[in-house]
Amino acid sequence: STPGLLSVSCHDAIGLDRAFAAGADYAWLSPVHTPGSKAKDARRPLGIREALALAAGRPVLLLGGMSLP
């Protein structure tokens, strides 16, 4: 059988490093912006520049507070 892909949800550099060290194929990183759907989410938004720097060329999908116009 074909193995599946392993993804991990992360919120900071430590989480990303751990995810890829553990064999993740890709990771989700959030929140990039303040999520409008989670009014009580107290995490500091990373911002696009910090999120891209944390991804550092790795397969990382960005989430949080992003929407289409």
PDB file of N, CA and C in Angstrom:
ATOM      1  N   SER A   1       0.834  -1.194   0.000  1.00  0.00           N
ATOM      2  CA  SER A   1       0.000   0.000   0.000  1.00  0.00           C
ATOM      3  C   SER A   1       0.871   1.248   0.000  1.00  0.00           C
ATOM      4  N   THR A   2       0.302   2.354  -0.420  1.00  0.00           N
ATOM      5  CA  THR A   2       1.005   3.627  -0.463  1.00  0.00           C
ATOM      6  C   THR A   2       0.883   4.309   0.885  1.00  0.00           C
ATOM      7  N   PRO A   3       2.011   4.713   1.483  1.00  0.00           N
ATOM      8  CA  PRO A   3       1.922   5.406   2.774  1.00  0.00           C
ATOM      9  C   PRO A   3       1.322   6.791   2.600  1.00  0.00           C
ATOM     10  N   GLY A   4       0.646   7.272   3.647  1.00  0.00           N
ATOM     11  CA  GLY A   4       0.075   8.607   3.621  1.00  0.00           C
ATOM     12  C   GLY A   4       1.108   9.649   3.994  1.00  0.00           C
ATOM     13  N   LEU A   5       0.708  10.885   3.924  1.00  0.00           N
ATOM     14  CA  LEU A   5       1.583  11.985   4.328  1.00  0.00           C
ATOM     15  C   LEU A   5       1.283  12.354   5.773  1.00  0.00           C
ATOM     16  N   LEU A   6       2.319  12.766   6.482  1.00  0.00           N
ATOM     17  CA  LEU A   6       2.178  13.174   7.875  1.00  0.00           C
ATOM     18  C   LEU A   6       2.271  14.693   7.950  1.00  0.00           C
ATOM     19  N   SER A   7       1.237  15.338   8.504  1.00  0.00           N
ATOM     20  CA  SER A   7       1.283  16.778   8.718  1.00  0.00           C
ATOM     21  C   SER A   7       1.127  17.067  10.206  1.00  0.00           C
ATOM     22  N   VAL A   8       1.678  18.206  10.627  1.00  0.00           N
ATOM     23  CA  VAL A   8       1.643  18.594  12.034  1.00  0.00           C
ATOM     24  C   VAL A   8       1.249  20.061  12.127  1.00  0.00           C
ATOM     25  N   SER A   9       0.378  20.410  13.071  1.00  0.00           N
ATOM     26  CA  SER A   9       0.003  21.801  13.326  1.00  0.00           C
ATOM     27  C   SER A   9       1.005  22.413  14.291  1.00  0.00           C
ATOM     28  N   CYS A  10       1.517  23.592  13.941  1.00  0.00           N
ATOM     29  CA  CYS A  10       2.542  24.248  14.758  1.00  0.00           C
ATOM     30  C   CYS A  10       2.199  25.724  14.965  1.00  0.00           C
ATOM     31  N   HIS A  11       2.813  26.304  16.003  1.00  0.00           N
ATOM     32  CA  HIS A  11       2.557  27.703  16.316  1.00  0.00           C
ATOM     33  C   HIS A  11       3.834  28.507  16.527  1.00  0.00           C
ATOM     34  N   ASP A  12       4.994  27.864  16.374  1.00  0.00           N
ATOM     35  CA  ASP A  12       6.251  28.577  16.585  1.00  0.00           C
ATOM     36  C   ASP A  12       7.410  27.780  15.989  1.00  0.00           C
ATOM     37  N   ALA A  13       8.614  28.337  16.089  1.00  0.00           N
ATOM     38  CA  ALA A  13       9.807  27.713  15.520  1.00  0.00           C
ATOM     39  C   ALA A  13      10.110  26.361  16.165  1.00  0.00           C
ATOM     40  N   ILE A  14       9.934  26.274  17.469  1.00  0.00           N
ATOM     41  CA  ILE A  14      10.206  25.018  18.170  1.00  0.00           C
ATOM     42  C   ILE A  14       9.291  23.916  17.659  1.00  0.00           C
ATOM     43  N   GLY A  15       8.019  24.246  17.499  1.00  0.00           N
ATOM     44  CA  GLY A  15       7.067  23.267  16.989  1.00  0.00           C
ATOM     45  C   GLY A  15       7.425  22.801  15.586  1.00  0.00           C
ATOM     46  N   LEU A  16       7.811  23.744  14.727  1.00  0.00           N
ATOM     47  CA  LEU A  16       8.211  23.375  13.368  1.00  0.00           C
ATOM     48  C   LEU A  16       9.440  22.478  13.375  1.00  0.00           C
ATOM     49  N   ASP A  17      10.439  22.852  14.144  1.00  0.00           N
ATOM     50  CA  ASP A  17      11.661  22.037  14.213  1.00  0.00           C
ATOM     51  C   ASP A  17      11.359  20.626  14.707  1.00  0.00           C
ATOM     52  N   ARG A  18      10.530  20.520  15.723  1.00  0.00           N
ATOM     53  CA  ARG A  18      10.165  19.203  16.260  1.00  0.00           C
ATOM     54  C   ARG A  18       9.380  18.387  15.238  1.00  0.00           C
ATOM     55  N   ALA A  19       8.463  19.049  14.539  1.00  0.00           N
ATOM     56  CA  ALA A  19       7.637  18.351  13.551  1.00  0.00           C
ATOM     57  C   ALA A  19       8.501  17.728  12.457  1.00  0.00           C
ATOM     58  N   PHE A  20       9.411  18.509  11.903  1.00  0.00           N
ATOM     59  CA  PHE A  20      10.244  17.983  10.820  1.00  0.00           C
ATOM     60  C   PHE A  20      11.282  16.981  11.329  1.00  0.00           C
ATOM     61  N   ALA A  21      11.769  17.165  12.542  1.00  0.00           N
ATOM     62  CA  ALA A  21      12.697  16.186  13.123  1.00  0.00           C
ATOM     63  C   ALA A  21      12.005  14.848  13.351  1.00  0.00           C
ATOM     64  N   ALA A  22      10.691  14.896  13.604  1.00  0.00           N
ATOM     65  CA  ALA A  22       9.921  13.669  13.841  1.00  0.00           C
ATOM     66  C   ALA A  22       9.443  13.019  12.543  1.00  0.00           C
ATOM     67  N   GLY A  23       9.750  13.651  11.411  1.00  0.00           N
ATOM     68  CA  GLY A  23       9.418  13.042  10.135  1.00  0.00           C
ATOM     69  C   GLY A  23       8.197  13.587   9.430  1.00  0.00           C
ATOM     70  N   ALA A  24       7.716  14.760   9.829  1.00  0.00           N
ATOM     71  CA  ALA A  24       6.553  15.345   9.154  1.00  0.00           C
ATOM     72  C   ALA A  24       6.887  15.619   7.697  1.00  0.00           C
ATOM     73  N   ASP A  25       5.916  15.375   6.824  1.00  0.00           N
ATOM     74  CA  ASP A  25       6.080  15.694   5.409  1.00  0.00           C
ATOM     75  C   ASP A  25       5.818  17.178   5.157  1.00  0.00           C
ATOM     76  N   TYR A  26       4.915  17.748   5.941  1.00  0.00           N
ATOM     77  CA  TYR A  26       4.640  19.178   5.869  1.00  0.00           C
ATOM     78  C   TYR A  26       3.996  19.610   7.187  1.00  0.00           C
ATOM     79  N   ALA A  27       3.932  20.929   7.386  1.00  0.00           N
ATOM     80  CA  ALA A  27       3.362  21.458   8.628  1.00  0.00           C
ATOM     81  C   ALA A  27       2.418  22.612   8.329  1.00  0.00           C
ATOM     82  N   TRP A  28       1.515  22.834   9.258  1.00  0.00           N
ATOM     83  CA  TRP A  28       0.613  23.981   9.254  1.00  0.00           C
ATOM     84  C   TRP A  28       1.139  24.953  10.302  1.00  0.00           C
ATOM     85  N   LEU A  29       1.228  26.236   9.979  1.00  0.00           N
ATOM     86  CA  LEU A  29       1.722  27.234  10.929  1.00  0.00           C
ATOM     87  C   LEU A  29       0.657  28.316  11.101  1.00  0.00           C
ATOM     88  N   SER A  30       0.292  28.578  12.342  1.00  0.00           N
ATOM     89  CA  SER A  30      -0.731  29.590  12.614  1.00  0.00           C
ATOM     90  C   SER A  30      -0.551  30.183  14.013  1.00  0.00           C
ATOM     91  N   PRO A  31      -1.162  31.319  14.295  1.00  0.00           N
ATOM     92  CA  PRO A  31      -1.898  32.164  13.375  1.00  0.00           C
ATOM     93  C   PRO A  31      -0.971  33.169  12.694  1.00  0.00           C
ATOM     94  N   VAL A  32      -1.162  33.368  11.408  1.00  0.00           N
ATOM     95  CA  VAL A  32      -0.389  34.379  10.690  1.00  0.00           C
ATOM     96  C   VAL A  32      -0.974  35.757  10.990  1.00  0.00           C
ATOM     97  N   HIS A  33      -2.293  35.863  10.909  1.00  0.00           N
ATOM     98  CA  HIS A  33      -3.014  37.088  11.262  1.00  0.00           C
ATOM     99  C   HIS A  33      -4.040  36.728  12.328  1.00  0.00           C
ATOM    100  N   THR A  34      -4.635  37.710  12.951  1.00  0.00           N
ATOM    101  CA  THR A  34      -5.657  37.451  13.957  1.00  0.00           C
ATOM    102  C   THR A  34      -6.852  36.770  13.300  1.00  0.00           C
ATOM    103  N   PRO A  35      -7.203  35.574  13.749  1.00  0.00           N
ATOM    104  CA  PRO A  35      -8.339  34.892  13.140  1.00  0.00           C
ATOM    105  C   PRO A  35      -9.664  35.511  13.576  1.00  0.00           C
ATOM    106  N   GLY A  36     -10.454  35.947  12.607  1.00  0.00           N
ATOM    107  CA  GLY A  36     -11.740  36.547  12.908  1.00  0.00           C
ATOM    108  C   GLY A  36     -12.738  35.560  13.476  1.00  0.00           C
ATOM    109  N   SER A  37     -12.526  34.280  13.200  1.00  0.00           N
ATOM    110  CA  SER A  37     -13.452  33.254  13.665  1.00  0.00           C
ATOM    111  C   SER A  37     -13.170  32.789  15.097  1.00  0.00           C
ATOM    112  N   LYS A  38     -12.080  33.268  15.679  1.00  0.00           N
ATOM    113  CA  LYS A  38     -11.708  32.834  17.030  1.00  0.00           C
ATOM    114  C   LYS A  38     -11.431  34.065  17.893  1.00  0.00           C
ATOM    115  N   ALA A  39     -12.486  34.712  18.328  1.00  0.00           N
ATOM    116  CA  ALA A  39     -12.360  35.960  19.094  1.00  0.00           C
ATOM    117  C   ALA A  39     -11.557  35.799  20.381  1.00  0.00           C
ATOM    118  N   LYS A  40     -11.577  34.616  20.972  1.00  0.00           N
ATOM    119  CA  LYS A  40     -10.880  34.403  22.251  1.00  0.00           C
ATOM    120  C   LYS A  40      -9.462  33.861  22.081  1.00  0.00           C
ATOM    121  N   ASP A  41      -8.973  33.765  20.847  1.00  0.00           N
ATOM    122  CA  ASP A  41      -7.623  33.264  20.593  1.00  0.00           C
ATOM    123  C   ASP A  41      -6.616  34.316  21.050  1.00  0.00           C
ATOM    124  N   ALA A  42      -5.873  34.013  22.116  1.00  0.00           N
ATOM    125  CA  ALA A  42      -4.949  34.983  22.717  1.00  0.00           C
ATOM    126  C   ALA A  42      -3.537  34.912  22.146  1.00  0.00           C
ATOM    127  N   ARG A  43      -3.289  33.979  21.215  1.00  0.00           N
ATOM    128  CA  ARG A  43      -1.936  33.875  20.654  1.00  0.00           C
ATOM    129  C   ARG A  43      -1.597  35.109  19.830  1.00  0.00           C
ATOM    130  N   ARG A  44      -0.336  35.508  19.894  1.00  0.00           N
ATOM    131  CA  ARG A  44       0.147  36.648  19.111  1.00  0.00           C
ATOM    132  C   ARG A  44       0.257  36.225  17.653  1.00  0.00           C
ATOM    133  N   PRO A  45      -0.381  36.966  16.737  1.00  0.00           N
ATOM    134  CA  PRO A  45      -0.232  36.638  15.320  1.00  0.00           C
ATOM    135  C   PRO A  45       1.228  36.793  14.890  1.00  0.00           C
ATOM    136  N   LEU A  46       1.708  35.881  14.070  1.00  0.00           N
ATOM    137  CA  LEU A  46       3.098  35.899  13.631  1.00  0.00           C
ATOM    138  C   LEU A  46       3.376  36.998  12.612  1.00  0.00           C
ATOM    139  N   GLY A  47       2.404  37.281  11.763  1.00  0.00           N
ATOM    140  CA  GLY A  47       2.648  38.192  10.646  1.00  0.00           C
ATOM    141  C   GLY A  47       3.284  37.404   9.509  1.00  0.00           C
ATOM    142  N   ILE A  48       3.073  37.877   8.303  1.00  0.00           N
ATOM    143  CA  ILE A  48       3.529  37.131   7.136  1.00  0.00           C
ATOM    144  C   ILE A  48       5.050  37.016   7.070  1.00  0.00           C
ATOM    145  N   ARG A  49       5.768  38.061   7.406  1.00  0.00           N
ATOM    146  CA  ARG A  49       7.242  38.017   7.332  1.00  0.00           C
ATOM    147  C   ARG A  49       7.829  36.999   8.303  1.00  0.00           C
ATOM    148  N   GLU A  50       7.348  37.024   9.542  1.00  0.00           N
ATOM    149  CA  GLU A  50       7.864  36.069  10.531  1.00  0.00           C
ATOM    150  C   GLU A  50       7.488  34.650  10.147  1.00  0.00           C
ATOM    151  N   ALA A  51       6.264  34.453   9.670  1.00  0.00           N
ATOM    152  CA  ALA A  51       5.820  33.119   9.274  1.00  0.00           C
ATOM    153  C   ALA A  51       6.682  32.571   8.145  1.00  0.00           C
ATOM    154  N   LEU A  52       6.968  33.405   7.150  1.00  0.00           N
ATOM    155  CA  LEU A  52       7.814  32.962   6.039  1.00  0.00           C
ATOM    156  C   LEU A  52       9.242  32.678   6.506  1.00  0.00           C
ATOM    157  N   ALA A  53       9.744  33.483   7.425  1.00  0.00           N
ATOM    158  CA  ALA A  53      11.084  33.239   7.962  1.00  0.00           C
ATOM    159  C   ALA A  53      11.129  31.925   8.739  1.00  0.00           C
ATOM    160  N   LEU A  54      10.075  31.631   9.504  1.00  0.00           N
ATOM    161  CA  LEU A  54      10.028  30.377  10.250  1.00  0.00           C
ATOM    162  C   LEU A  54       9.929  29.178   9.313  1.00  0.00           C
ATOM    163  N   ALA A  55       9.211  29.345   8.212  1.00  0.00           N
ATOM    164  CA  ALA A  55       9.078  28.252   7.255  1.00  0.00           C
ATOM    165  C   ALA A  55      10.435  27.915   6.629  1.00  0.00           C
ATOM    166  N   ALA A  56      11.244  28.906   6.375  1.00  0.00           N
ATOM    167  CA  ALA A  56      12.616  28.734   5.899  1.00  0.00           C
ATOM    168  C   ALA A  56      12.771  27.702   4.783  1.00  0.00           C
ATOM    169  N   GLY A  57      11.900  27.778   3.775  1.00  0.00           N
ATOM    170  CA  GLY A  57      12.014  26.877   2.643  1.00  0.00           C
ATOM    171  C   GLY A  57      11.456  25.490   2.860  1.00  0.00           C
ATOM    172  N   ARG A  58      10.917  25.242   4.041  1.00  0.00           N
ATOM    173  CA  ARG A  58      10.320  23.935   4.325  1.00  0.00           C
ATOM    174  C   ARG A  58       8.869  23.927   3.846  1.00  0.00           C
ATOM    175  N   PRO A  59       8.277  22.758   3.669  1.00  0.00           N
ATOM    176  CA  PRO A  59       6.890  22.699   3.224  1.00  0.00           C
ATOM    177  C   PRO A  59       5.925  23.046   4.367  1.00  0.00           C
ATOM    178  N   VAL A  60       5.593  24.317   4.457  1.00  0.00           N
ATOM    179  CA  VAL A  60       4.750  24.831   5.532  1.00  0.00           C
ATOM    180  C   VAL A  60       3.571  25.585   4.917  1.00  0.00           C
ATOM    181  N   LEU A  61       2.370  25.255   5.360  1.00  0.00           N
ATOM    182  CA  LEU A  61       1.147  25.950   4.945  1.00  0.00           C
ATOM    183  C   LEU A  61       0.768  26.929   6.047  1.00  0.00           C
ATOM    184  N   LEU A  62       0.425  28.153   5.674  1.00  0.00           N
ATOM    185  CA  LEU A  62       0.113  29.205   6.642  1.00  0.00           C
ATOM    186  C   LEU A  62      -1.393  29.327   6.823  1.00  0.00           C
ATOM    187  N   LEU A  63      -1.806  29.521   8.077  1.00  0.00           N
ATOM    188  CA  LEU A  63      -3.218  29.655   8.437  1.00  0.00           C
ATOM    189  C   LEU A  63      -3.424  30.825   9.381  1.00  0.00           C
ATOM    190  N   GLY A  64      -4.666  31.259   9.482  1.00  0.00           N
ATOM    191  CA  GLY A  64      -5.032  32.209  10.522  1.00  0.00           C
ATOM    192  C   GLY A  64      -5.285  33.616  10.032  1.00  0.00           C
ATOM    193  N   GLY A  65      -6.573  33.995  10.013  1.00  0.00           N
ATOM    194  CA  GLY A  65      -6.941  35.366   9.692  1.00  0.00           C
ATOM    195  C   GLY A  65      -6.785  35.744   8.234  1.00  0.00           C
ATOM    196  N   MET A  66      -6.646  34.783   7.368  1.00  0.00           N
ATOM    197  CA  MET A  66      -6.504  35.078   5.953  1.00  0.00           C
ATOM    198  C   MET A  66      -7.806  34.745   5.238  1.00  0.00           C
ATOM    199  N   SER A  67      -8.240  35.650   4.398  1.00  0.00           N
ATOM    200  CA  SER A  67      -9.475  35.415   3.661  1.00  0.00           C
ATOM    201  C   SER A  67      -9.375  36.010   2.265  1.00  0.00           C
ATOM    202  N   LEU A  68     -10.259  35.580   1.400  1.00  0.00           N
ATOM    203  CA  LEU A  68     -10.322  36.121   0.054  1.00  0.00           C
ATOM    204  C   LEU A  68     -11.132  37.394   0.059  1.00  0.00           C
ATOM    205  N   PRO A  69     -10.790  38.340  -0.821  1.00  0.00           N
ATOM    206  CA  PRO A  69     -11.554  39.604  -0.851  1.00  0.00           C
ATOM    207  C   PRO A  69     -12.986  39.389  -1.295  1.00  0.00           C
TER     208      PRO A  69
END
